[in-house]
Coordinates of C-alpha atoms and ligand atoms in Angstrom, one line a residue:
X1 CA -227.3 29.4 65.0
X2 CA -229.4 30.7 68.0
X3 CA -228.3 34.3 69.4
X4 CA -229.1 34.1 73.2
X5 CA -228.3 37.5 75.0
X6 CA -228.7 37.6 78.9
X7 CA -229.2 40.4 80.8
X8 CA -226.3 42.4 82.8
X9 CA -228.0 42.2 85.7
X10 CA -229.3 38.3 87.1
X11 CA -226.6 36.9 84.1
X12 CA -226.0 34.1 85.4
X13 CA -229.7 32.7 86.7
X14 CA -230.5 34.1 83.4
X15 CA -227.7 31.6 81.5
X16 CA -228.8 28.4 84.0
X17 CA -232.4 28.9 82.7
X18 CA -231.6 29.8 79.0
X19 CA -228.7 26.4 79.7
X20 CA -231.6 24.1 80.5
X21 CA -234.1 24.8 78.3
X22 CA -231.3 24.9 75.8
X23 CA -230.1 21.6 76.9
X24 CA -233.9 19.9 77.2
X25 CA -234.4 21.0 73.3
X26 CA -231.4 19.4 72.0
X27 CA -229.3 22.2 71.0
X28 CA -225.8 21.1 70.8
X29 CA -223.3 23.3 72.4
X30 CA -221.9 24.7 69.0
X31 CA -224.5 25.7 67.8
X32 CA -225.8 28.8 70.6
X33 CA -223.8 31.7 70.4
X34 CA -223.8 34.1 73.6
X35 CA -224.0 37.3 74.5
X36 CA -224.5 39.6 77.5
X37 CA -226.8 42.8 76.6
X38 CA -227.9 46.2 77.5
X39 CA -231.2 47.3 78.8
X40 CA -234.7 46.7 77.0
X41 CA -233.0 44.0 74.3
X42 CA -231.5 42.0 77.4
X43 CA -232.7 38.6 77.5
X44 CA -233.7 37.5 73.4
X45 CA -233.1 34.9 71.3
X46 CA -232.5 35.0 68.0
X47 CA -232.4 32.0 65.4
X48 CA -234.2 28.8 64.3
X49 CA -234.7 25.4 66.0
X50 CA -233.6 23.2 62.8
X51 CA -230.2 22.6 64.5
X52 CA -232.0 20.5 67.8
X53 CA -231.6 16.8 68.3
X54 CA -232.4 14.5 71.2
X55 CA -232.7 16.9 74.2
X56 CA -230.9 16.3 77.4
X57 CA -231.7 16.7 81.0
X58 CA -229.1 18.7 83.2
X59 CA -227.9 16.4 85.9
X60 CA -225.0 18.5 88.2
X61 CA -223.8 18.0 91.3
X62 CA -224.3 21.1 93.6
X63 CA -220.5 21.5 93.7
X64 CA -220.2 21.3 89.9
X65 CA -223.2 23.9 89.6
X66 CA -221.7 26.4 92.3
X67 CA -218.1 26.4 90.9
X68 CA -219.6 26.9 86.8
X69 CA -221.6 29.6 88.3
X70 CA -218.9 31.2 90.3
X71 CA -216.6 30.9 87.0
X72 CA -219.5 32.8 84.8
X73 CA -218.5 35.7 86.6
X74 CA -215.1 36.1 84.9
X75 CA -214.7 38.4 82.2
X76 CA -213.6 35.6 79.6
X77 CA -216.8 36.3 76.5
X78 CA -216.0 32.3 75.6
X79 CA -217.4 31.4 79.6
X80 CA -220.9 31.1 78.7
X81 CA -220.5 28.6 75.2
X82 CA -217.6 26.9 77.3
X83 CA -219.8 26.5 80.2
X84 CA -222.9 25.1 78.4
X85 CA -220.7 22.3 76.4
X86 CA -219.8 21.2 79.9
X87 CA -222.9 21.0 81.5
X88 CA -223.8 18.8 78.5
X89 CA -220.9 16.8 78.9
X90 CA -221.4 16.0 82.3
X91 CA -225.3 15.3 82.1
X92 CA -224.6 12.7 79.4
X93 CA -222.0 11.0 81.4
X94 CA -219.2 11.8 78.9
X95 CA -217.6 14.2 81.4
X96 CA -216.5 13.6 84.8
X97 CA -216.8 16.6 87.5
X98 CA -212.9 17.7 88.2
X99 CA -211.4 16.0 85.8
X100 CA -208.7 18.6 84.8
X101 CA -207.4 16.6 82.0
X102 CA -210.4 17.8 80.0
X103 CA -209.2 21.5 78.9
X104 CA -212.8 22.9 79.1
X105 CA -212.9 21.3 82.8
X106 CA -209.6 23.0 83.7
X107 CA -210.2 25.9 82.4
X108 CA -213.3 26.3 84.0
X109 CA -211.8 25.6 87.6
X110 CA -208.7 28.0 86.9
X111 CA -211.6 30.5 86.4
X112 CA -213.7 29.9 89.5
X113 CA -210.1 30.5 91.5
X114 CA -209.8 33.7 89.7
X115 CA -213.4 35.2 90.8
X116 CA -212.7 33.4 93.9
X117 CA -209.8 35.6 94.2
X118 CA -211.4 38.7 93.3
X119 CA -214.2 38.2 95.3
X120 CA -212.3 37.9 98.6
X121 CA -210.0 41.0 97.5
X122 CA -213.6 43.0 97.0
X123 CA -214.4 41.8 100.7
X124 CA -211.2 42.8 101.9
X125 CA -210.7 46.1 100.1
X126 CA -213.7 47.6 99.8
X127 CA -214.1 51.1 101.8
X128 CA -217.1 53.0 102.6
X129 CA -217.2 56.8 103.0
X130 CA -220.1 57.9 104.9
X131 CA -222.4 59.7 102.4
X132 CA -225.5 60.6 104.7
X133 CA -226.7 61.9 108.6
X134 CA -224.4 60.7 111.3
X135 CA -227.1 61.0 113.3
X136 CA -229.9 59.0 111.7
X137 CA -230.7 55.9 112.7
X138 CA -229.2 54.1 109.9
X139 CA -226.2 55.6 108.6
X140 CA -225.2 55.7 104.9
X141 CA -222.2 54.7 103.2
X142 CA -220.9 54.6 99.5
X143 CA -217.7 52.8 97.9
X144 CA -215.9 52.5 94.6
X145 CA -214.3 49.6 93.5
X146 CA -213.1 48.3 90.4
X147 CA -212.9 44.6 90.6
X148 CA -211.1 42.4 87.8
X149 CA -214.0 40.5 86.9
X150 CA -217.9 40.9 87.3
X151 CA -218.7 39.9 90.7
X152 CA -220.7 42.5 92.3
X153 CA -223.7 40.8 92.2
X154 CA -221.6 37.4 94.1
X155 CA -219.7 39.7 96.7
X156 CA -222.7 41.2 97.9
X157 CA -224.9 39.1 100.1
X158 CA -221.3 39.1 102.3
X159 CA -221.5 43.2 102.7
X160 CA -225.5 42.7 103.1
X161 CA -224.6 40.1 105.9
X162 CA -221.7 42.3 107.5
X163 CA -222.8 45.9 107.2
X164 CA -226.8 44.3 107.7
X165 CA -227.6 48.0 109.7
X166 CA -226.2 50.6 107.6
X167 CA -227.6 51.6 104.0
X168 CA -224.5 51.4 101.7
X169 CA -223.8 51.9 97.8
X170 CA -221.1 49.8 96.4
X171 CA -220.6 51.2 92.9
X172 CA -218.3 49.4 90.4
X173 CA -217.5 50.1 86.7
X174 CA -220.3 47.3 85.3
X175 CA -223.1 47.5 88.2
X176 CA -224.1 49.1 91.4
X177 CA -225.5 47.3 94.5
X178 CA -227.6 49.5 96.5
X179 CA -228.3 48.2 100.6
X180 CA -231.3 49.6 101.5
X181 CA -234.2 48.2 104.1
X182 CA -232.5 45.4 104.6
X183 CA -232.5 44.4 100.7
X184 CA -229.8 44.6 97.7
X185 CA -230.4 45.9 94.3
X186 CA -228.3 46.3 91.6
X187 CA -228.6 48.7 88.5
X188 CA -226.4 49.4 85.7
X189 CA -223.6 51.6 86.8
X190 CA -224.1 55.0 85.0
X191 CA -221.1 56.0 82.6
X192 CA -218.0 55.2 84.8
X193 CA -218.8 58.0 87.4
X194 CA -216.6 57.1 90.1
X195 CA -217.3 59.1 93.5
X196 CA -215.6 62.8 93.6
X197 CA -212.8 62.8 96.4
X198 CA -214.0 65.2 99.2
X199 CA -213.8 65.7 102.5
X200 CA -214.3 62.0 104.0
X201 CA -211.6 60.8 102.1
X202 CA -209.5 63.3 103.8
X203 CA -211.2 61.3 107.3
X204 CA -210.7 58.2 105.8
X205 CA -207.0 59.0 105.2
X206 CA -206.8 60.6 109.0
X207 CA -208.9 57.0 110.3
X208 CA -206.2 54.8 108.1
X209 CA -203.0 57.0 109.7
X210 CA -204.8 56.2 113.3
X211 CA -205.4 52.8 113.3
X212 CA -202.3 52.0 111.4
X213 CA -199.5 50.4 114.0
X214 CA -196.1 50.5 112.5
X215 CA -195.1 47.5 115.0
X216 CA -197.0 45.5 112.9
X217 CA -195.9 46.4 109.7
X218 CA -195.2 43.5 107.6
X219 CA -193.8 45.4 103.9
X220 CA -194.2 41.7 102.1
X221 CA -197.4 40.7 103.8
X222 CA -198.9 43.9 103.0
X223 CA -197.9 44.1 99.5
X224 CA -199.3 40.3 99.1
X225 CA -202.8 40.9 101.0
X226 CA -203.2 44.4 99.1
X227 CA -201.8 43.6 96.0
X228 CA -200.4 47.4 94.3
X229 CA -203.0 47.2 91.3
X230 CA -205.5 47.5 94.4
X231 CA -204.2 50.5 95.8
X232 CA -205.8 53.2 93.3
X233 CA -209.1 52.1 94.7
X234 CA -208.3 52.9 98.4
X235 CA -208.3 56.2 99.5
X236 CA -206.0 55.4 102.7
X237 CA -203.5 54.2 100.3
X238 CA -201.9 57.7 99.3
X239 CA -200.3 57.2 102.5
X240 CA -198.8 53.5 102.3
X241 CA -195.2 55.1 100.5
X242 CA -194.6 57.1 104.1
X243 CA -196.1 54.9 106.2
X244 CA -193.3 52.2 105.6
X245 CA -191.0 54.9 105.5
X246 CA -192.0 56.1 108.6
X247 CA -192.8 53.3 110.4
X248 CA -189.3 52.2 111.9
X249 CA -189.2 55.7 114.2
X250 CA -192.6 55.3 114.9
X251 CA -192.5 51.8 116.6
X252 CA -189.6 53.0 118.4
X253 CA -192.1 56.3 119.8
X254 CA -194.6 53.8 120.1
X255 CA -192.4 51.5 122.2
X256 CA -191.0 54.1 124.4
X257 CA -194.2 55.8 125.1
X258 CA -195.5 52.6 126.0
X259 CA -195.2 53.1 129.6
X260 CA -197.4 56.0 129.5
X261 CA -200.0 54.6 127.7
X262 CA -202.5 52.7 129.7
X263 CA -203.6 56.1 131.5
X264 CA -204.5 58.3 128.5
X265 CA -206.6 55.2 127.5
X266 CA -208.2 54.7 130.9
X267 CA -209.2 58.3 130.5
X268 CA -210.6 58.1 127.4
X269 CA -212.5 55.1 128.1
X270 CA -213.7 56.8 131.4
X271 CA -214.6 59.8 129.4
X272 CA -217.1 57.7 127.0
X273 CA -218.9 56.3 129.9
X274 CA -221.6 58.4 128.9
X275 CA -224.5 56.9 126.0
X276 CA -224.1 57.1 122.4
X277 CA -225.2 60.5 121.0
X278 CA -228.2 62.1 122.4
X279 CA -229.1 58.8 124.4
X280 CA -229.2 59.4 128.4
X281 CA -230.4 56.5 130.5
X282 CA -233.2 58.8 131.4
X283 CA -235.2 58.6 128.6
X284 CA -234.5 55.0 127.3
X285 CA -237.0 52.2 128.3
X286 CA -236.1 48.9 127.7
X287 CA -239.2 48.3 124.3
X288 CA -237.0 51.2 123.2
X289 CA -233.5 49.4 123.8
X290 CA -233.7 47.2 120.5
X291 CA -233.4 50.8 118.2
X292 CA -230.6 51.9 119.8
X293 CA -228.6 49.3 120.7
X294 CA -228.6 48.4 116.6
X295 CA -227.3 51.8 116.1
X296 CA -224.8 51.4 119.3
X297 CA -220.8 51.9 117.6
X298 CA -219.3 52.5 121.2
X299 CA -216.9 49.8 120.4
X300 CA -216.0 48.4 116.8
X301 CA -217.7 45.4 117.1
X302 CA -221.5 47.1 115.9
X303 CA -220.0 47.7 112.6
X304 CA -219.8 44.6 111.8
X305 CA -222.5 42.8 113.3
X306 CA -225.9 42.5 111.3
X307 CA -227.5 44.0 114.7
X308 CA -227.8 44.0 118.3
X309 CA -229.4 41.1 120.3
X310 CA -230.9 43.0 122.9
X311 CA -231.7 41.5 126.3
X312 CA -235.5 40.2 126.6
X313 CA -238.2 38.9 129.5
X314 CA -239.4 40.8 131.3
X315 CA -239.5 44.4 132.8
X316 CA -240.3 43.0 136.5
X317 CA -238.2 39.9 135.8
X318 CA -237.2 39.2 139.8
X319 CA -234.1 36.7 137.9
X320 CA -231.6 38.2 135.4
X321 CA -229.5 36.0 133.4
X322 CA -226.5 37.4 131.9
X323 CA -224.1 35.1 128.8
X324 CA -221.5 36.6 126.9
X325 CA -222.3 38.1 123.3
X326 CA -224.6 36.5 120.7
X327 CA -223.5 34.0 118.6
X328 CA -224.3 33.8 114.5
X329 CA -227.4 32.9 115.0
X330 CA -228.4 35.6 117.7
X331 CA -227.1 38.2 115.3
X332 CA -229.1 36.8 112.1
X333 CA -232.4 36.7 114.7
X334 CA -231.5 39.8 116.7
X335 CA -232.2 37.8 120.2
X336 CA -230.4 36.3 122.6
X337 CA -229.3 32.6 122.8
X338 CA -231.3 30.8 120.4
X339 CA -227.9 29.2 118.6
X340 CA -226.0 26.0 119.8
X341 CA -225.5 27.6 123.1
X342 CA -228.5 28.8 123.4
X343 CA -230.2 24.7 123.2
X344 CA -228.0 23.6 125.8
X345 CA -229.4 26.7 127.8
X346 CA -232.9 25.9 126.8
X347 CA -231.7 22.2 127.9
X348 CA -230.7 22.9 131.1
X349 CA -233.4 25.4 132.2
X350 CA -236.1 22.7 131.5
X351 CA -233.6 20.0 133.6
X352 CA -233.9 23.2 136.1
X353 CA -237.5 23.6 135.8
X354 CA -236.3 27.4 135.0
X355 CA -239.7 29.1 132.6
X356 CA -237.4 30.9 130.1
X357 CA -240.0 33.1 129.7
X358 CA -239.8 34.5 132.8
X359 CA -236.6 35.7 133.4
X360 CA -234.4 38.6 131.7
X361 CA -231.8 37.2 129.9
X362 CA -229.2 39.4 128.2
X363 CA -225.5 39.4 127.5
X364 CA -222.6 41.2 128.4
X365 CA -221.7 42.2 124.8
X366 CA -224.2 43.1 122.9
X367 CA -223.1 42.8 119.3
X368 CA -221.3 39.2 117.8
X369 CA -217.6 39.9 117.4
X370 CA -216.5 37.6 114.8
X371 CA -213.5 37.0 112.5
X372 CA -214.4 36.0 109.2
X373 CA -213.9 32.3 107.4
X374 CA -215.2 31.6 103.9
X375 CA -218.8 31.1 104.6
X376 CA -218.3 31.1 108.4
X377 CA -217.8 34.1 110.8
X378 CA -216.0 32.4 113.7
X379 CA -216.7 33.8 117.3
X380 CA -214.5 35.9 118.9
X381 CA -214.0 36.7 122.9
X382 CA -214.4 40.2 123.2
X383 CA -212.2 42.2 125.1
X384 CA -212.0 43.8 128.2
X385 CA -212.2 47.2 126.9
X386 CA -215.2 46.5 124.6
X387 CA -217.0 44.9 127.4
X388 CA -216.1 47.7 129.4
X389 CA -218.1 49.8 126.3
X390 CA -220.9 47.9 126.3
X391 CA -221.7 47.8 130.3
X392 CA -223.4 50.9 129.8
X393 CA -226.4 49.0 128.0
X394 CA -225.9 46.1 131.0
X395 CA -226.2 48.8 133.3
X396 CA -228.8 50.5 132.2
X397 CA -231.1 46.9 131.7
X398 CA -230.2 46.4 135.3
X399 CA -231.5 49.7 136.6
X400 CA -234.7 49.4 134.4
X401 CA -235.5 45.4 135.6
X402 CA -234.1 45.3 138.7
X403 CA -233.4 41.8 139.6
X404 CA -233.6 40.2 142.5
X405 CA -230.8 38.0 141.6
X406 CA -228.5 37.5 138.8
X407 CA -227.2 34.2 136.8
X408 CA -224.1 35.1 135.5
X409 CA -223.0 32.8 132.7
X410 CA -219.1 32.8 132.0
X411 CA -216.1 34.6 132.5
X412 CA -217.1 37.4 130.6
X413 CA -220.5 38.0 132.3
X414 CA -218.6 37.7 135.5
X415 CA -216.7 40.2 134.2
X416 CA -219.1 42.8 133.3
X417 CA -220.9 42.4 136.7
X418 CA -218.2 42.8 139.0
X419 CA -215.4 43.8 137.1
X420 CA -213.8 40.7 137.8
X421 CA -213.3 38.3 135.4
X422 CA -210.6 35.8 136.8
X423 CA -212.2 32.3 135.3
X424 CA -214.3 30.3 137.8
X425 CA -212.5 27.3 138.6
X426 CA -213.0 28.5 142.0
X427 CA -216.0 30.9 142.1
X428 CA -218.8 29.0 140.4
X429 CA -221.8 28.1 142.6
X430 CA -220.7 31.2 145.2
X431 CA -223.1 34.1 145.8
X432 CA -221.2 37.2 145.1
X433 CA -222.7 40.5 144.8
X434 CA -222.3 42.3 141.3
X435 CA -221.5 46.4 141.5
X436 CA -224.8 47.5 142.9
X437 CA -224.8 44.9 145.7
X438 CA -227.1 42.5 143.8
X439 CA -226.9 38.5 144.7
X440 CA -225.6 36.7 141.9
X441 CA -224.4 33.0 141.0
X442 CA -221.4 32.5 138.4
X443 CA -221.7 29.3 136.3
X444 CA -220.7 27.3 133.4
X445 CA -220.8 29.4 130.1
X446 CA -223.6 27.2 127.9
X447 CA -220.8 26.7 125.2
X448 CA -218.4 25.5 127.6
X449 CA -220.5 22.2 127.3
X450 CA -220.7 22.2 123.4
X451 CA -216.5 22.1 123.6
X452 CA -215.6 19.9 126.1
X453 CA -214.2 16.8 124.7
X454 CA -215.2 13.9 127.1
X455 CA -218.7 13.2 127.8
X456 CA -218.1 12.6 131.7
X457 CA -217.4 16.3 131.6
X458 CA -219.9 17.2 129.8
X459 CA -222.2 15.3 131.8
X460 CA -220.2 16.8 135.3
X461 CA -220.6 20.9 133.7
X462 CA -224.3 20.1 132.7
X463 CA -225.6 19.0 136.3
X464 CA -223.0 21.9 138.1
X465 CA -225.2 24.7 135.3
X466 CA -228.8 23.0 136.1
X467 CA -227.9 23.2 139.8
X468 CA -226.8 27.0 139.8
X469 CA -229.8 27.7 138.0
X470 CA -232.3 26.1 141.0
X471 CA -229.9 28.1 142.7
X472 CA -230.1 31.2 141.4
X473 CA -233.9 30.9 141.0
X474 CA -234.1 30.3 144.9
X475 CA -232.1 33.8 145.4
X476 CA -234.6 35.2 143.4
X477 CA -237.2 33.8 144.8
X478 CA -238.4 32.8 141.6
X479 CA -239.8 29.3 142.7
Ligands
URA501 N1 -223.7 32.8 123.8 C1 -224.0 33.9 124.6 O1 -223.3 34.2 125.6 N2 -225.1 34.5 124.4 C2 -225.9 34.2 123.4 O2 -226.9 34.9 123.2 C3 -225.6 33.1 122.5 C4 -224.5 32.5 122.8

């Protein structure tokens, strides 16, 4: 019998390595017994080769590979033997992928679902206290979380993704991931120290109570989405029992003092029309921009971005061209318009003979607000109020490159301009002036193109954008 212990941290790369050269030496499924260690004896094997026979090459489908994988994270100590028989199995042929009528098979798939499961309720329920200097650049967080099964090292390239420009400890009973520069490691969770309550719980609790809206208050939706055995974890949850006790009286309050409401929140907008803290326009230049815009949380939507995409050409630029937000790809790359949208835009300017290069381009919004999908983070329009926020960076680009003329791309760009932001059915193609008195062209959005379903409008929107852009090059006497 061969003893194979894997580590506690890389388990399962460690078991698809030890599974292969396992499998290539013949060693039948029955006869490797596994275990997960501790510190400097991680990773041995014990035991003789007399039990080896005709060795087999491991031959998975990526499906079959990810969803074994994603099933070695459950706490089952018969996943790592069940696992191996299977990947033998399905090398040789005598197993086919899916087939639940095999019990290993099925159990194996009932497993995945499980850390499946868990791993969304991690995403979901996870909640950061901040730890370190409000007022560094990057801020720090730290969480606690006790998942069912071991899946801190598979939930955390999603928090690396989402909270991409903070520093954050995520600490769970079996391991720790630690977010720092940009990289995750993971370490061996010390004892079961769990983080002392202090006084940002009692902010997260006071946050929780703010944001809360009884209106919405579903008791059964809540109770399915945040399941009760998740509640101990989450310091805002203390308050759940008089929340939904409460929250009847309080969506009446809410609905009578609706009438009143719009003007305290005009105010309060109006009030934060001044820079993020310590920032005045004086002292920013726009090499400096990129920093601080990463650190911008005037709105909600820098939270969960991975950065800014800050504007870029440049500083005498005489044409400025303004889109919406960046897409996934401008917020991976930190740089406007390089996605889908951002081809057709590259399309288009070379149909227009516009150099890239020399203009300012920039968005309205400078973050990506997205709503999350499996894999996917699907864009979302952001709203009036958070391009409101974010005009103070627009503003600020425009007083430090002074166009001569601006391309505004969209609605939304329209929007943050002029602080109109009817849709332009009827204003496309028109000079209009944007809040300082600048010339500027409204067109097509880029993506506008990428959605529209018949190629005769496609064909219609794409010569309408190429043409605004001669024309917006000409008021900028750019040509
Ligand atoms: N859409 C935009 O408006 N801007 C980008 O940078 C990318 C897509």
């Amino acid at each position: 019998m061969r003893r194979i212990v894997l580590p506690r941290i890389g388990t399962v790369a460690a078991w698809r390595a030890e599974a292969r050269r396992l499998a290539s030496a013949g060693v039948p499924a029955e006869a490797v017994l596994w275990q997960v260690g501790d510190g400097a004896r991680d990773l041995f094997e014990e035991g003789g080769g007399e039990d080896a026979g005709a060795g087999t090459a491991v031959r998975l489908s990526r499906t079959a590979l990810a969803s074994i994988e994603t099933a070695l994270c459950h706490r089952d100590p018969e996943r790592f033997a069940r696992a191996y028989a299977l990947v033998l199995g399905l090398s040789r042929g005598e197993l086919v992928w899916g087939d639940r009528a095999d019990p290993a098979m099925n159990r194996v798939l009932a497993q995945e679902k499980a850390v499946r499961r868990d791993i969304h309720k991690m995403h979901a329920f996870v909640r950061f206290r901040e730890i370190g200097d409000r007022d560094a650049l990057r801020r720090t967080f730290a969480a606690w979380f006790e998942p069912e099964h071991l899946i801190t090292e598979a939930a955390a390239p999603f928090f690396a993704r989402r909270f991409g420009d903070m520093d954050w400890i995520i600490a769970t009973p079996d391991l720790t991931a630690r977010f720092t520069n940009r990289a995750v490691a993971f370490s061996v969770t010390d004892g079961a120290t769990r983080p002392p309550p202090d006084a940002s719980e009692e902010l997260w609790r006071t946050y929780f109570a703010h944001i809360f809206n009884p209106a919405r208050l579903m008791v059964s939706a809540m109770t399915s989405e945040m399941p009760r055995k998740y509640w101990k974890n989450l310091p805002e949850a203390e308050l759940i029992p008089e929340m939904i006790r409460s929250a009847p009286a309080r969506a009446r309050t809410m609905q009578e003092a609706a009438a009143t409401m719009p003007d305290t929140r005009a105010a309060r907008l109006a009030a934060r029309r001044v820079g993020p803290a310590g920032t005045s326009e004086g002292d920013m230049t726009l090499p400096g921009l990129k920093a601080r815009l990463d650190a911008c949380r005037r709105c909600p939507i820098g939270a969960c971005a991975t950065q800014a995409a800050a504007g870029e050409g440049p500083e005498n630029a005489r044409l400025m061209i303004v889109g919406e937000q960046p897409g996934d790809e401008e917020d991976l790359a930190g740089r406007p318009f390089l996605g889908p949208a951002g081809r057709v835009f590259d399309d288009c300017a070379r149909a227009a003979g516009l150099d890239r290069s020399e203009a300012y381009i920039t968005n309205a919004v400078k973050h990506f607000k997205f709503a999350p999908r499996g894999k996917k983070r699907l864009h979302q329009r952001p709203s009036p109020a958070e391009v409101e926020q974010c005009r103070w960076w627009l503003d600020l680009e425009r007083a430090l490159v002074r166009p001569r003329a601006i391309l505004a791309l969209g609605s939304t760009a329209a929007l943050a301009l002029t602080g109109d932001g009817r849709d332009l059915s009827h204003r496309r193609g028109q000079i209009e002036r944007d809040r300082n008195g600048t010339p500027m062209i409204l067109s097509w959005h880029p993506a506008f193109l990428l959605r529209a379903p018949e190629k005769s409008t496609r064909d219609a929107v794409r010569e309408e954008l190429i043409a605004h852009m001669r024309l917006a090059m000409n008021l900028a006497g750019a040509t």
